[in-house]
Coordinates of C-alpha atoms and ligand atoms in Angstrom, one line a residue:
M49 CA 29.3 157.8 40.9
D50 CA 25.9 159.0 38.2
A51 CA 23.1 156.2 39.9
S52 CA 21.5 156.8 36.3
I53 CA 24.0 156.1 34.6
L54 CA 24.8 152.4 37.3
N55 CA 21.5 152.6 38.3
Y56 CA 22.2 149.6 40.9
K57 CA 23.7 149.8 44.5
V58 CA 27.8 149.1 44.4
N59 CA 30.1 148.9 46.8
D60 CA 31.7 151.9 47.4
N61 CA 35.1 150.9 45.9
V62 CA 33.8 150.5 43.2
G63 CA 31.5 153.4 43.1
D64 CA 35.4 155.6 43.5
F65 CA 36.9 153.6 40.9
L66 CA 34.9 153.8 38.4
S67 CA 34.4 157.7 38.4
K68 CA 38.4 157.9 38.8
E69 CA 40.4 158.9 35.8
K70 CA 42.7 154.8 35.0
K71 CA 46.3 155.3 33.9
L72 CA 48.6 153.1 32.5
Y73 CA 50.7 150.7 35.6
I74 CA 54.4 151.4 34.2
A75 CA 57.7 150.8 36.3
G76 CA 54.8 150.4 39.7
K77 CA 53.8 153.9 38.3
W78 CA 50.3 155.0 37.6
V79 CA 51.3 156.7 33.8
D80 CA 49.4 159.0 31.8
P81 CA 49.5 157.4 28.1
D82 CA 51.2 159.0 25.5
S83 CA 48.4 159.6 22.9
G84 CA 46.8 161.7 25.8
K85 CA 43.4 159.7 24.8
S86 CA 40.9 157.2 26.4
F87 CA 38.6 154.9 25.6
D88 CA 34.9 154.7 27.3
V89 CA 34.4 151.3 28.6
E90 CA 30.6 150.1 28.2
D91 CA 28.1 148.4 30.6
P92 CA 26.6 145.5 28.1
A93 CA 23.3 146.0 29.7
T94 CA 22.6 149.3 28.8
G95 CA 25.3 150.3 26.3
K96 CA 25.6 153.2 28.5
K97 CA 29.6 154.3 29.2
I98 CA 30.4 153.8 32.8
A99 CA 34.1 154.7 33.1
S100 CA 36.7 155.2 30.7
C101 CA 40.4 154.2 30.4
S102 CA 43.8 155.1 28.7
A103 CA 44.3 153.5 25.3
G104 CA 48.0 152.8 25.1
N105 CA 49.9 152.8 22.3
S106 CA 53.7 151.3 21.0
K107 CA 55.2 154.4 22.7
D108 CA 53.3 152.5 26.1
I109 CA 53.8 149.4 25.3
D110 CA 58.2 150.3 24.4
L111 CA 58.3 151.8 28.3
A112 CA 56.2 149.2 30.1
V113 CA 58.5 146.4 28.3
K114 CA 61.3 147.8 29.3
A115 CA 60.1 148.4 33.5
A116 CA 59.4 144.8 32.8
R117 CA 63.6 143.7 31.0
K118 CA 64.8 146.2 33.9
A119 CA 62.9 144.5 36.6
F120 CA 64.4 141.1 34.8
D121 CA 67.3 141.6 34.3
S122 CA 68.3 143.5 37.7
G123 CA 67.1 139.9 39.6
V124 CA 64.8 142.1 42.2
W125 CA 61.9 139.1 41.4
T126 CA 63.5 136.0 39.7
D127 CA 66.6 136.1 42.3
M128 CA 63.9 136.6 45.3
S129 CA 63.9 133.3 47.6
N130 CA 61.5 131.5 46.5
S131 CA 59.7 131.1 49.9
E132 CA 58.8 134.8 49.7
K133 CA 57.8 134.5 46.4
G134 CA 54.9 132.1 47.1
K135 CA 54.0 133.9 50.2
I136 CA 53.7 137.4 47.6
I137 CA 51.7 135.1 44.7
W138 CA 49.6 133.4 48.2
K139 CA 48.9 136.9 49.5
I140 CA 47.4 138.0 46.1
G141 CA 45.3 135.4 46.1
D142 CA 44.0 136.2 49.5
L143 CA 43.4 140.1 48.1
I144 CA 41.4 139.2 45.4
D145 CA 39.0 137.2 48.1
K146 CA 38.9 140.4 50.1
H147 CA 37.8 142.3 47.0
N148 CA 35.1 139.9 46.9
E149 CA 32.1 141.5 46.0
E150 CA 33.6 144.9 44.3
L151 CA 35.4 142.5 42.0
A152 CA 32.2 140.4 41.0
Q153 CA 30.3 143.7 40.6
L154 CA 33.1 145.2 38.6
E155 CA 33.3 142.0 36.1
S156 CA 29.6 141.7 36.3
L157 CA 29.1 146.1 35.2
D158 CA 32.0 144.9 32.7
N159 CA 31.3 142.0 31.0
G160 CA 27.6 141.8 31.7
K161 CA 27.7 138.2 33.7
P162 CA 25.6 137.9 36.3
V163 CA 27.3 139.1 39.9
A164 CA 26.8 135.7 41.9
V165 CA 28.1 133.8 38.8
A166 CA 31.1 136.0 39.1
G167 CA 31.3 136.1 43.2
A168 CA 30.9 132.8 43.0
A169 CA 32.8 131.5 40.6
D170 CA 35.3 134.0 38.9
V171 CA 36.6 136.2 41.7
P172 CA 37.1 132.6 43.4
L173 CA 38.9 130.7 41.0
S174 CA 41.1 133.3 40.3
S175 CA 42.3 133.2 43.5
D176 CA 42.8 129.6 44.0
I177 CA 44.9 129.6 41.1
F178 CA 47.5 132.4 42.7
R179 CA 47.3 130.4 46.2
Y180 CA 47.7 126.3 43.7
M181 CA 50.6 128.5 41.8
A182 CA 51.9 130.1 45.1
G183 CA 52.7 126.2 46.1
W184 CA 54.8 125.3 43.1
A185 CA 57.0 128.8 43.7
T186 CA 59.7 126.2 45.9
K187 CA 59.1 123.5 43.6
I188 CA 60.5 124.3 40.1
E189 CA 63.2 121.5 39.8
G190 CA 65.5 120.1 37.7
N191 CA 67.1 116.6 37.5
T192 CA 70.5 115.3 37.2
I193 CA 70.9 113.3 34.6
P194 CA 73.2 109.7 34.4
Y195 CA 75.7 110.3 31.8
S196 CA 76.9 107.8 29.5
C197 CA 80.6 109.5 28.7
L198 CA 80.5 107.0 25.3
Y199 CA 83.2 108.5 22.9
T200 CA 85.0 109.5 26.2
P201 CA 85.3 106.2 28.0
G202 CA 86.4 106.4 31.5
A203 CA 85.1 109.9 31.6
K204 CA 82.6 111.6 33.8
Y205 CA 80.5 114.2 33.7
H206 CA 78.0 115.1 36.4
S207 CA 74.6 116.5 34.5
Y208 CA 71.8 118.3 36.4
T209 CA 68.9 120.7 34.1
L210 CA 67.8 123.8 35.9
R211 CA 64.7 125.5 34.9
E212 CA 64.7 128.7 34.5
P213 CA 62.4 131.8 34.0
V214 CA 61.7 132.8 30.3
G215 CA 62.0 135.9 31.0
V216 CA 59.8 139.0 30.3
C217 CA 56.0 137.8 28.8
G218 CA 53.6 139.5 27.1
Q219 CA 50.4 138.7 28.0
I220 CA 47.2 139.5 25.8
I221 CA 43.8 138.5 27.2
P222 CA 40.3 139.1 26.5
W223 CA 37.2 139.8 27.7
N224 CA 34.7 136.7 28.4
F225 CA 36.6 135.6 32.3
P226 CA 38.2 139.3 32.1
L227 CA 39.8 138.8 36.0
L228 CA 40.5 135.0 35.9
M229 CA 41.8 135.1 32.5
A230 CA 44.4 137.7 33.9
A231 CA 44.8 135.3 36.9
W232 CA 45.4 132.7 35.1
K233 CA 48.3 134.9 33.2
I234 CA 50.0 136.6 35.9
A235 CA 50.2 133.9 38.5
P236 CA 52.1 131.7 36.7
A237 CA 54.3 134.3 34.8
L238 CA 55.0 135.5 38.8
T239 CA 55.6 132.1 39.8
A240 CA 57.9 130.5 37.6
G241 CA 59.7 134.3 38.4
C242 CA 58.7 136.4 35.1
T243 CA 58.2 139.7 34.5
I244 CA 55.0 141.1 33.4
V245 CA 53.2 143.0 30.7
L246 CA 49.5 142.7 30.5
K247 CA 47.6 144.1 28.1
P248 CA 43.6 143.4 28.9
A249 CA 40.4 143.3 26.1
E250 CA 39.6 147.1 25.6
Q251 CA 36.0 145.8 26.2
T252 CA 36.9 144.7 29.3
P253 CA 39.6 146.3 31.7
L254 CA 38.5 147.3 34.6
S255 CA 38.9 144.0 37.4
A256 CA 42.3 143.6 35.0
L257 CA 43.0 147.2 36.5
R258 CA 41.3 147.0 40.1
L259 CA 43.8 144.2 41.0
T260 CA 46.5 146.1 40.1
E261 CA 45.7 148.6 41.8
I262 CA 45.4 146.4 44.8
I263 CA 48.0 144.8 44.4
H264 CA 50.2 148.2 44.4
D265 CA 48.4 149.3 46.8
A266 CA 50.0 145.9 49.6
G267 CA 53.0 147.4 48.0
I268 CA 54.1 143.9 47.6
L269 CA 55.4 143.8 44.1
P270 CA 58.6 145.0 43.4
E271 CA 58.5 147.8 40.3
G272 CA 58.4 146.7 36.9
V273 CA 57.5 143.3 37.9
L274 CA 53.9 144.0 36.2
N275 CA 53.2 146.1 33.8
V276 CA 50.2 147.1 32.8
V277 CA 49.0 149.3 29.5
T278 CA 45.5 149.5 28.2
G279 CA 44.2 150.0 24.7
F280 CA 42.8 148.1 21.6
G281 CA 44.9 145.2 19.9
E282 CA 46.5 146.8 17.2
D283 CA 47.8 149.8 19.4
A284 CA 48.9 147.8 21.9
G285 CA 48.3 143.9 21.3
A286 CA 50.4 144.1 18.6
P287 CA 53.8 146.1 19.6
L288 CA 53.7 143.6 23.0
A289 CA 53.4 141.0 20.4
E290 CA 56.2 142.2 18.4
H291 CA 58.7 143.7 20.6
P292 CA 62.0 142.2 20.6
M293 CA 62.7 142.6 24.4
V294 CA 59.8 140.3 25.3
D295 CA 60.9 137.0 25.9
K296 CA 57.1 135.2 25.2
V297 CA 53.7 136.0 24.7
A298 CA 51.2 134.2 26.0
F299 CA 47.9 134.8 24.6
T300 CA 44.0 134.0 24.6
G301 CA 41.2 134.6 23.0
S302 CA 40.2 134.9 18.7
T303 CA 42.1 132.1 16.1
E304 CA 42.4 134.9 14.1
V305 CA 43.9 136.6 16.3
G306 CA 46.2 134.0 17.8
K307 CA 47.5 133.5 14.4
I308 CA 48.6 137.1 13.9
I309 CA 50.9 137.4 17.2
T310 CA 52.6 133.8 16.1
K311 CA 54.3 135.8 13.3
A312 CA 54.4 139.2 15.0
A313 CA 56.4 137.1 17.8
S314 CA 58.8 135.6 14.9
G315 CA 61.0 138.9 14.5
N316 CA 62.8 137.6 17.8
L317 CA 61.5 133.9 18.2
K318 CA 60.2 135.1 21.6
K319 CA 58.0 131.8 22.7
V320 CA 54.2 131.7 22.2
S321 CA 51.4 129.6 24.1
L322 CA 47.9 130.5 22.8
E323 CA 44.5 129.4 23.7
L324 CA 42.2 129.8 21.0
G325 CA 38.8 129.1 20.2
G326 CA 37.2 126.0 20.4
K327 CA 33.2 124.1 18.5
S328 CA 33.2 121.2 21.7
P329 CA 31.0 118.8 21.5
T330 CA 28.5 117.3 23.9
I331 CA 27.8 113.6 23.1
I332 CA 25.4 112.1 25.4
F333 CA 24.5 108.1 24.4
P334 CA 21.4 106.3 25.2
D335 CA 22.0 104.6 28.7
A336 CA 23.6 108.3 30.7
D337 CA 20.9 109.9 33.0
I338 CA 19.2 111.6 30.7
D339 CA 18.0 114.4 33.3
A340 CA 21.7 114.9 34.6
A341 CA 23.0 114.9 30.7
I342 CA 20.4 117.6 29.7
A343 CA 20.8 119.8 32.9
G344 CA 24.3 119.5 32.1
A345 CA 24.4 119.7 28.1
A346 CA 22.2 123.3 29.1
S347 CA 24.7 124.5 31.3
A348 CA 27.9 123.7 29.0
I349 CA 26.3 126.2 26.5
F350 CA 24.7 129.0 28.1
F351 CA 27.1 129.0 30.8
N352 CA 28.6 132.7 30.3
H353 CA 26.0 132.9 27.8
G354 CA 27.8 130.7 25.8
Q355 CA 31.3 133.3 25.8
C356 CA 33.5 130.3 26.7
C357 CA 36.1 129.1 24.5
C358 CA 35.3 125.6 25.6
A359 CA 31.0 126.1 25.8
G360 CA 29.5 122.3 23.7
S361 CA 28.1 124.3 21.0
R362 CA 27.5 120.8 18.9
L363 CA 25.5 118.3 21.3
F364 CA 25.5 114.5 19.5
A365 CA 22.8 113.1 20.9
H366 CA 21.5 109.0 20.4
E367 CA 18.9 109.3 17.9
K368 CA 16.7 107.2 20.7
V369 CA 17.3 110.3 23.5
F370 CA 17.3 113.1 20.4
D371 CA 14.0 114.4 21.0
K372 CA 13.8 114.2 24.7
V373 CA 17.1 115.6 25.4
S374 CA 16.4 118.5 22.9
E375 CA 13.8 119.7 24.0
G376 CA 14.8 119.2 27.9
I377 CA 17.5 121.7 26.6
A378 CA 14.5 124.1 25.1
K379 CA 12.8 124.1 27.7
I380 CA 15.8 125.2 30.1
A381 CA 16.5 127.7 28.0
E382 CA 12.6 129.2 27.4
N383 CA 12.9 129.0 31.6
I384 CA 16.5 131.4 31.5
K385 CA 15.3 134.7 33.1
V386 CA 17.7 136.7 30.7
G387 CA 18.0 140.5 32.1
P388 CA 20.6 143.2 33.3
G389 CA 24.6 141.0 35.4
M390 CA 23.6 143.6 38.2
E391 CA 20.0 142.1 39.0
A392 CA 19.6 139.3 41.2
S393 CA 17.5 137.6 39.5
T394 CA 19.7 137.7 36.0
E395 CA 20.4 134.2 34.7
M396 CA 21.6 135.2 31.4
G397 CA 23.1 138.7 31.0
P398 CA 23.8 140.6 27.9
L399 CA 26.5 139.5 25.8
V400 CA 30.1 141.2 26.3
S401 CA 29.3 144.1 22.8
D402 CA 27.3 145.4 19.7
E403 CA 29.9 143.7 18.0
Q404 CA 29.6 140.5 19.8
Y405 CA 25.5 140.7 19.7
Q406 CA 25.7 141.4 16.2
K407 CA 28.2 138.4 15.2
V408 CA 25.8 135.6 16.9
A409 CA 22.7 137.3 15.7
G410 CA 24.3 137.1 12.4
Y411 CA 24.7 133.5 13.5
I412 CA 21.4 132.7 14.3
E413 CA 20.3 134.1 11.1
S414 CA 22.3 131.3 9.0
G415 CA 21.2 128.9 10.7
K416 CA 17.5 129.9 10.0
T417 CA 18.3 130.0 6.6
E418 CA 20.2 126.8 6.4
G419 CA 16.8 125.0 7.7
G420 CA 18.5 124.4 11.2
E421 CA 15.0 124.6 12.8
V422 CA 14.4 126.9 16.0
I423 CA 13.4 125.1 19.0
A424 CA 14.0 127.8 21.6
G425 CA 15.2 131.1 21.6
G426 CA 16.0 132.4 18.2
N427 CA 15.4 136.0 19.1
Y428 CA 17.6 139.1 20.3
D429 CA 17.0 142.3 21.0
N430 CA 19.1 145.6 21.8
S431 CA 16.3 147.9 21.8
S432 CA 17.2 149.4 25.5
G433 CA 20.8 149.5 24.4
G434 CA 21.5 146.1 25.7
H435 CA 23.2 143.3 24.0
F436 CA 19.9 140.6 24.7
V437 CA 20.5 137.5 22.7
H438 CA 17.8 134.7 24.0
P439 CA 19.5 131.2 24.5
T440 CA 18.8 129.3 21.5
V441 CA 18.5 125.6 20.7
F442 CA 18.9 124.8 16.3
A443 CA 17.4 121.4 15.6
K444 CA 18.7 119.0 13.0
T445 CA 21.7 121.1 12.1
N446 CA 23.9 118.9 10.5
A447 CA 27.9 119.5 9.1
D448 CA 27.9 121.5 6.3
M449 CA 26.2 124.7 8.2
T450 CA 27.7 127.8 9.3
L451 CA 26.9 127.6 12.6
V452 CA 28.0 124.1 13.2
K453 CA 31.2 125.0 11.6
E454 CA 32.2 128.3 13.4
E455 CA 33.2 130.3 16.7
I456 CA 29.5 131.4 17.7
F457 CA 30.6 132.7 21.3
G458 CA 27.0 133.3 22.0
P459 CA 23.9 131.3 23.9
V460 CA 23.8 128.9 20.6
V461 CA 23.4 125.4 20.4
C462 CA 23.0 123.0 17.5
A463 CA 21.9 119.7 18.1
Q464 CA 22.1 116.7 15.5
P465 CA 21.2 112.7 16.4
F466 CA 23.2 110.3 15.9
S467 CA 22.5 106.3 15.1
D468 CA 24.1 103.1 16.8
E469 CA 27.0 103.4 14.6
S470 CA 30.8 103.0 16.0
L471 CA 32.5 104.6 18.7
E472 CA 34.8 105.3 16.1
K473 CA 32.3 107.2 13.6
I474 CA 31.5 109.1 16.9
A475 CA 34.3 110.1 18.0
N476 CA 35.5 111.0 14.1
E477 CA 31.9 112.8 13.7
A478 CA 32.7 114.9 16.8
N479 CA 36.6 115.7 15.4
N480 CA 35.1 116.6 12.7
T481 CA 36.3 120.6 13.6
N482 CA 39.1 122.1 13.3
F483 CA 39.1 123.5 16.6
G484 CA 40.0 120.4 19.7
L485 CA 39.5 122.3 22.7
A486 CA 37.3 120.0 25.1
A487 CA 34.2 117.8 24.8
S488 CA 31.9 116.1 27.0
V489 CA 30.5 112.3 27.2
W490 CA 27.3 111.6 28.3
T491 CA 27.0 107.8 29.8
K492 CA 27.1 105.1 32.5
D493 CA 29.1 102.6 30.8
I494 CA 32.4 103.0 31.5
S495 CA 34.5 101.2 29.3
V496 CA 32.4 103.6 26.5
A497 CA 33.6 106.7 28.8
H498 CA 36.7 105.8 29.0
K499 CA 37.3 105.1 24.9
M500 CA 35.4 108.6 23.6
A501 CA 38.0 110.0 25.9
A502 CA 40.7 108.2 24.2
K503 CA 38.9 108.9 20.2
I504 CA 38.5 112.8 21.1
R505 CA 41.1 115.0 19.7
A506 CA 41.0 117.4 22.5
G507 CA 43.2 118.8 25.3
T508 CA 40.3 118.4 27.8
V509 CA 37.4 115.3 28.3
W510 CA 34.2 116.0 30.6
V511 CA 32.6 112.3 31.3
N512 CA 29.0 113.3 32.9
C513 CA 29.8 116.6 33.5
H514 CA 31.5 119.8 31.6
N515 CA 33.8 122.7 32.1
I516 CA 34.9 121.4 35.4
F517 CA 38.0 123.6 35.9
D518 CA 40.6 123.5 38.6
A519 CA 43.8 125.8 39.1
S520 CA 45.6 121.7 39.2
L521 CA 43.8 120.6 35.9
P522 CA 46.0 121.6 32.7
F523 CA 43.6 123.0 30.0
G524 CA 44.7 124.1 26.6
G525 CA 43.9 122.7 23.3
Y526 CA 44.9 120.6 20.3
K527 CA 45.1 121.5 16.7
E528 CA 43.5 125.4 15.9
S529 CA 42.6 125.9 19.5
G530 CA 46.1 126.3 20.2
W531 CA 49.8 125.7 21.6
G532 CA 50.6 124.9 25.2
R533 CA 48.9 124.9 28.5
E534 CA 47.3 126.4 31.4
M535 CA 46.9 125.9 34.3
G536 CA 48.3 123.1 36.2
H537 CA 51.9 122.7 36.8
E538 CA 52.0 121.9 32.7
V539 CA 51.2 126.3 32.5
L540 CA 55.0 126.7 34.3
K541 CA 56.8 124.6 31.4
N542 CA 55.1 128.1 29.1
Y543 CA 57.0 130.6 31.5
T544 CA 60.4 128.0 31.8
E545 CA 63.2 127.5 30.0
V546 CA 65.5 124.4 30.8
K547 CA 68.9 124.2 30.7
A548 CA 71.2 121.4 30.8
V549 CA 74.3 121.6 32.7
T550 CA 77.9 119.4 32.6
V551 CA 80.3 119.3 34.5
N552 CA 83.3 117.8 33.8
L553 CA 84.6 116.3 37.3
Ligands
NAI174 P1 40.1 139.4 20.0 O1 41.4 137.8 19.4 O2 40.1 140.0 18.8 O3 40.5 139.9 21.2 C1 41.4 139.1 21.9 C2 42.6 140.7 22.8 O4 43.5 139.4 21.8 C3 42.6 141.1 22.7 O5 42.5 141.6 24.1 C4 42.5 141.8 21.9 O6 43.1 143.6 22.2 C5 44.5 141.5 21.3 N1 44.3 142.0 20.2 C6 43.1 142.3 18.6 N2 43.9 142.5 17.9 C7 45.2 142.1 18.0 C8 46.3 141.6 17.3 N3 47.1 142.5 16.0 N4 47.1 141.6 18.3 C9 47.4 141.6 19.5 N5 46.4 141.2 20.2 C10 45.5 141.7 19.8 O7 38.9 138.7 19.8 P2 37.6 139.6 19.5 O8 37.7 140.4 18.8 O9 37.5 140.4 20.9 O10 36.7 138.3 19.7 C11 36.6 137.3 18.6 C12 35.7 136.1 18.5 O11 37.2 136.1 19.3 C13 34.6 135.7 19.3 O12 33.6 136.0 18.7 C14 35.1 134.7 19.8 O13 35.1 133.6 19.4 C15 36.7 134.5 20.3 N6 37.2 134.6 21.6 C16 37.7 133.8 21.8 C17 38.4 133.4 23.0 C18 38.7 132.4 24.5 O14 38.7 132.5 25.4 N7 39.2 131.5 23.4 C19 37.7 135.1 24.6 C20 36.8 136.1 23.3 C21 37.0 136.1 22.2
MG175 MG1 39.3 141.1 17.8

């Protein structure tokens, strides 16, 4: 690897992986793309190319889907004993942990996030979902159901349900947590007995490809069970969402593309699960532990540079504590060290791409034009080639401002006070968005906490915390934040069909 490109000392495997040709993974083999073309992958801290990946198209997707179909129909995975499946899925978790350092470095180089965060959060959360799911492989059960025989009195029937794999799954993932999103998709699909065609984000294909290589080298999955096609959304994602041999599509990304995918999936009425955007409120009551709330609300928006679907991007603080809270968050924002993710002292890296940088910078400018008061940050800088946006706090925002209404997906929080209104009114304000992914409520009053949790229209409510994830907890959205849930045993509903069997005794 050319050191001048990377600037950092990296794990040997990272250097080898970056410099070699990266192909598509279809039917257990690394194959060239039909187009013969590749696309560049850049380090968002420098804007320099660090690798290139194969540009998959509809022909590659067709081959991958047929491989997944053949593997599914043959029963090579589905019919394997559940205990064996569970062992393999667990093993993938162990392999991820074994390769923590290189996967964390790849994630940092590809996405821009601090390498220490990737090593402490992204990689272990990825291994953990495999281990959590491995346990479920032997526990996917149906029910026996008592039958009333209303119109055939005296007859005896025995009815039960089977929970079966949905089939071939097309999985399309984004760039904000590249490895973790791959893990959230692959682990439950394998657990349910499905086969997979995964399409990583074009901005960040590296960790999913390296994970696939690690799994391939371990020789633990039958061929065709996992296929990976890199490429652009329109070229590789769209044909996967449309393909008539795909039974289910799982997507994480923008609400806009989520809607396109539901239309594409309608040709053969694929099952669809969607994990989309958000505009999550952080609501701070005056009785809260204010120092904890300030630190928590800052982390809610600044973690992963605000590139989180559940980022706490709308801050509501009671007027009695509003100044203290907004100034406290502004102080944290000003002290966050922004720099390349691979530098040990960096607390916030660059945004993932120039496109995302331009989008976030545009929202910051629109916020200023619309009368928002910048009390921290508000500046951005790509003069080094990297896509750096400083953590930004807007005070004096209101529900009519573009930056309050739309998902920014960057380190920008919009703060507004509330007065002694009813909980109903506060909840209505928090719910005044097309999204419904998450919220956090900060209070010491247990009754307020539970009442607010019930009133918030979102798939996750955190009390006195934010961004707390666990493989066991279902995650997903109300309203335009999506369909279905990821993680927990809830996710298995996305990957299974229920069959009712009735036997005339
Ligand atoms: P996107 O929704 O365009 O991309 C996500 C994935 O969908 C990528 O793999 C992409 O290649 C694929 N894709 C794009 N167009 C497609 C199509 N027509 N058919 C099938 N697949 C397609 O998101 P993008 O453009 O990277 O980011 C735009 C905005 O989306 C962000 O600024 C953010 O607001 C939101 N977003 C939300 C995420 C979440 O976790 N919910 C993650 C990433 C982005
Ligand atoms: Mg897009």
